[in-house]
C-alpha cells in the first residue's frame, strides 16, 4: 500500500487517518508505505523552514512507514501525467526516470533488461 504525499498539514492528517483505518480494518499496516512526492532536497538546515518542519513531522510520526524512494520535484511530472509525454532515461528526465524505476523495484516489479525508455 503506497500513499503519495506532499509536505502539507492536509497530508499529515490524511496519513494519520489512513494509518488508523488500515490498522483497524486490515492486517496490512506493515505493508503500508508513505511516498514523498514532489520531493526536493533541503536547501537549508534551518529547523524553522516550513519544508523542513513538514519533513521532520513526517519522519517523526511515521518513521516506520516512509518509503526509501522519493519522487523528485520536476516539471516533467506534470508533462508526463497531464500531456502524456513519454518518460525516458534522457538526461533531462533521468532523476524522475530513476525514481520510478527504483519505486517499481521497491514494489517488487521486475525490470526487463534492455528496456531503457521507461
Short mmCIF file of C-alpha atoms in Angstrom, two decimals:
data_model
loop_
_atom_site.label_atom_id
_atom_site.label_comp_id
_atom_site.label_asym_id
_atom_site.label_seq_id
_atom_site.Cartn_x
_atom_site.Cartn_y
_atom_site.Cartn_z
CA UNK A 1 0.00 0.00 0.00
CA UNK A 2 1.60 3.25 -1.11
CA UNK A 3 0.36 6.68 -0.09
CA UNK A 4 1.99 9.53 -2.04
CA UNK A 5 2.25 12.73 -0.02
CA UNK A 6 3.40 16.29 -0.37
CA UNK A 7 4.64 18.22 2.62
CA UNK A 8 1.43 19.74 3.94
CA UNK A 9 -0.74 19.70 7.02
CA UNK A 10 -3.53 18.09 4.99
CA UNK A 11 -1.28 15.17 4.01
CA UNK A 12 -0.09 14.66 7.58
CA UNK A 13 -3.67 14.50 8.85
CA UNK A 14 -4.63 12.28 5.92
CA UNK A 15 -1.83 9.85 6.73
CA UNK A 16 -2.83 9.74 10.38
CA UNK A 17 -6.37 8.86 9.32
CA UNK A 18 -5.21 6.26 6.75
CA UNK A 19 -2.88 4.64 9.26
CA UNK A 20 -5.67 4.24 11.80
CA UNK A 21 -8.10 2.91 9.17
CA UNK A 22 -5.62 0.44 7.70
CA UNK A 23 -4.74 -0.75 11.19
CA UNK A 24 -8.39 -1.02 12.23
CA UNK A 25 -9.78 -2.64 9.07
CA UNK A 26 -6.92 -4.83 7.81
CA UNK A 27 -3.74 -6.61 8.79
CA UNK A 28 -1.80 -4.72 6.09
CA UNK A 29 -0.28 -1.91 8.17
CA UNK A 30 3.22 -3.45 7.93
CA UNK A 31 2.91 -3.21 4.12
CA UNK A 32 1.89 0.47 4.17
CA UNK A 33 4.43 2.98 2.83
CA UNK A 34 4.41 6.75 2.60
CA UNK A 35 6.00 8.05 -0.61
CA UNK A 36 7.32 11.61 -0.62
CA UNK A 37 6.05 13.13 -3.85
CA UNK A 38 7.36 16.34 -5.46
CA UNK A 39 10.36 15.93 -3.16
CA UNK A 40 13.26 18.36 -3.18
CA UNK A 41 16.33 18.20 -1.00
CA UNK A 42 16.68 20.57 1.89
CA UNK A 43 18.19 23.89 0.86
CA UNK A 44 18.85 24.88 4.44
CA UNK A 45 19.25 23.13 7.78
CA UNK A 46 17.12 25.79 9.44
CA UNK A 47 14.53 23.95 11.59
CA UNK A 48 12.21 26.96 11.22
CA UNK A 49 11.96 26.38 7.47
CA UNK A 50 8.42 25.16 6.76
CA UNK A 51 9.54 22.46 4.33
CA UNK A 52 11.99 21.12 6.94
CA UNK A 53 9.30 21.18 9.61
CA UNK A 54 6.94 19.07 7.49
CA UNK A 55 9.62 16.54 6.65
CA UNK A 56 10.60 16.34 10.31
CA UNK A 57 6.99 15.75 11.36
CA UNK A 58 6.53 13.01 8.76
CA UNK A 59 9.77 11.31 9.77
CA UNK A 60 8.98 11.53 13.50
CA UNK A 61 5.35 10.43 13.29
CA UNK A 62 5.62 7.83 10.51
CA UNK A 63 9.26 6.71 10.69
CA UNK A 64 8.48 3.02 10.19
CA UNK A 65 6.33 3.67 7.12
CA UNK A 66 8.38 6.04 4.97
CA UNK A 67 9.46 4.61 1.65
CA UNK A 68 13.19 4.69 0.88
CA UNK A 69 12.24 6.02 -2.58
CA UNK A 70 11.12 9.59 -3.28
CA UNK A 71 9.62 11.13 -6.40
CA UNK A 72 11.59 14.30 -7.14
CA UNK A 73 10.07 17.68 -7.79
CA UNK A 74 10.38 18.25 -11.52
CA UNK A 75 8.36 19.91 -14.27
CA UNK A 76 8.34 16.60 -16.13
CA UNK A 77 5.88 15.01 -13.68
CA UNK A 78 3.08 17.27 -14.88
CA UNK A 79 4.08 16.93 -18.53
CA UNK A 80 4.04 13.15 -18.29
CA UNK A 81 0.77 12.95 -16.36
CA UNK A 82 -1.18 15.79 -17.97
CA UNK A 83 0.22 15.88 -21.51
CA UNK A 84 1.13 12.22 -21.97
CA UNK A 85 4.80 12.96 -22.57
CA UNK A 86 6.90 9.79 -22.51
CA UNK A 87 9.15 9.15 -19.53
CA UNK A 88 12.58 8.27 -20.87
CA UNK A 89 16.08 7.95 -19.45
CA UNK A 90 17.27 11.13 -21.17
CA UNK A 91 19.48 13.46 -19.16
CA UNK A 92 16.63 15.91 -18.52
CA UNK A 93 14.31 13.21 -17.19
CA UNK A 94 16.90 10.94 -15.56
CA UNK A 95 16.08 11.81 -11.95
CA UNK A 96 12.38 11.09 -12.43
CA UNK A 97 13.04 8.02 -14.58
CA UNK A 98 15.39 6.57 -11.97
CA UNK A 99 12.94 7.30 -9.14
CA UNK A 100 10.13 5.48 -10.98
CA UNK A 101 12.47 2.58 -11.71
CA UNK A 102 13.50 2.43 -8.04
CA UNK A 103 9.87 2.60 -6.93
CA UNK A 104 8.97 -0.23 -9.31
CA UNK A 105 11.76 -2.37 -7.92
CA UNK A 106 10.76 -1.48 -4.34
CA UNK A 107 7.25 -2.72 -5.15
CA UNK A 108 8.67 -5.98 -6.49
CA UNK A 109 8.37 -5.34 -10.21
CA UNK A 110 10.95 -6.94 -12.44
CA UNK A 111 12.62 -4.55 -14.85
CA UNK A 112 13.19 -6.11 -18.24
CA UNK A 113 16.76 -5.90 -19.49
CA UNK A 114 17.20 -3.62 -22.48
CA UNK A 115 14.13 -1.52 -21.60
CA UNK A 116 15.80 1.85 -21.08
CA UNK A 117 12.95 4.06 -22.20
CA UNK A 118 10.80 3.52 -19.12
#
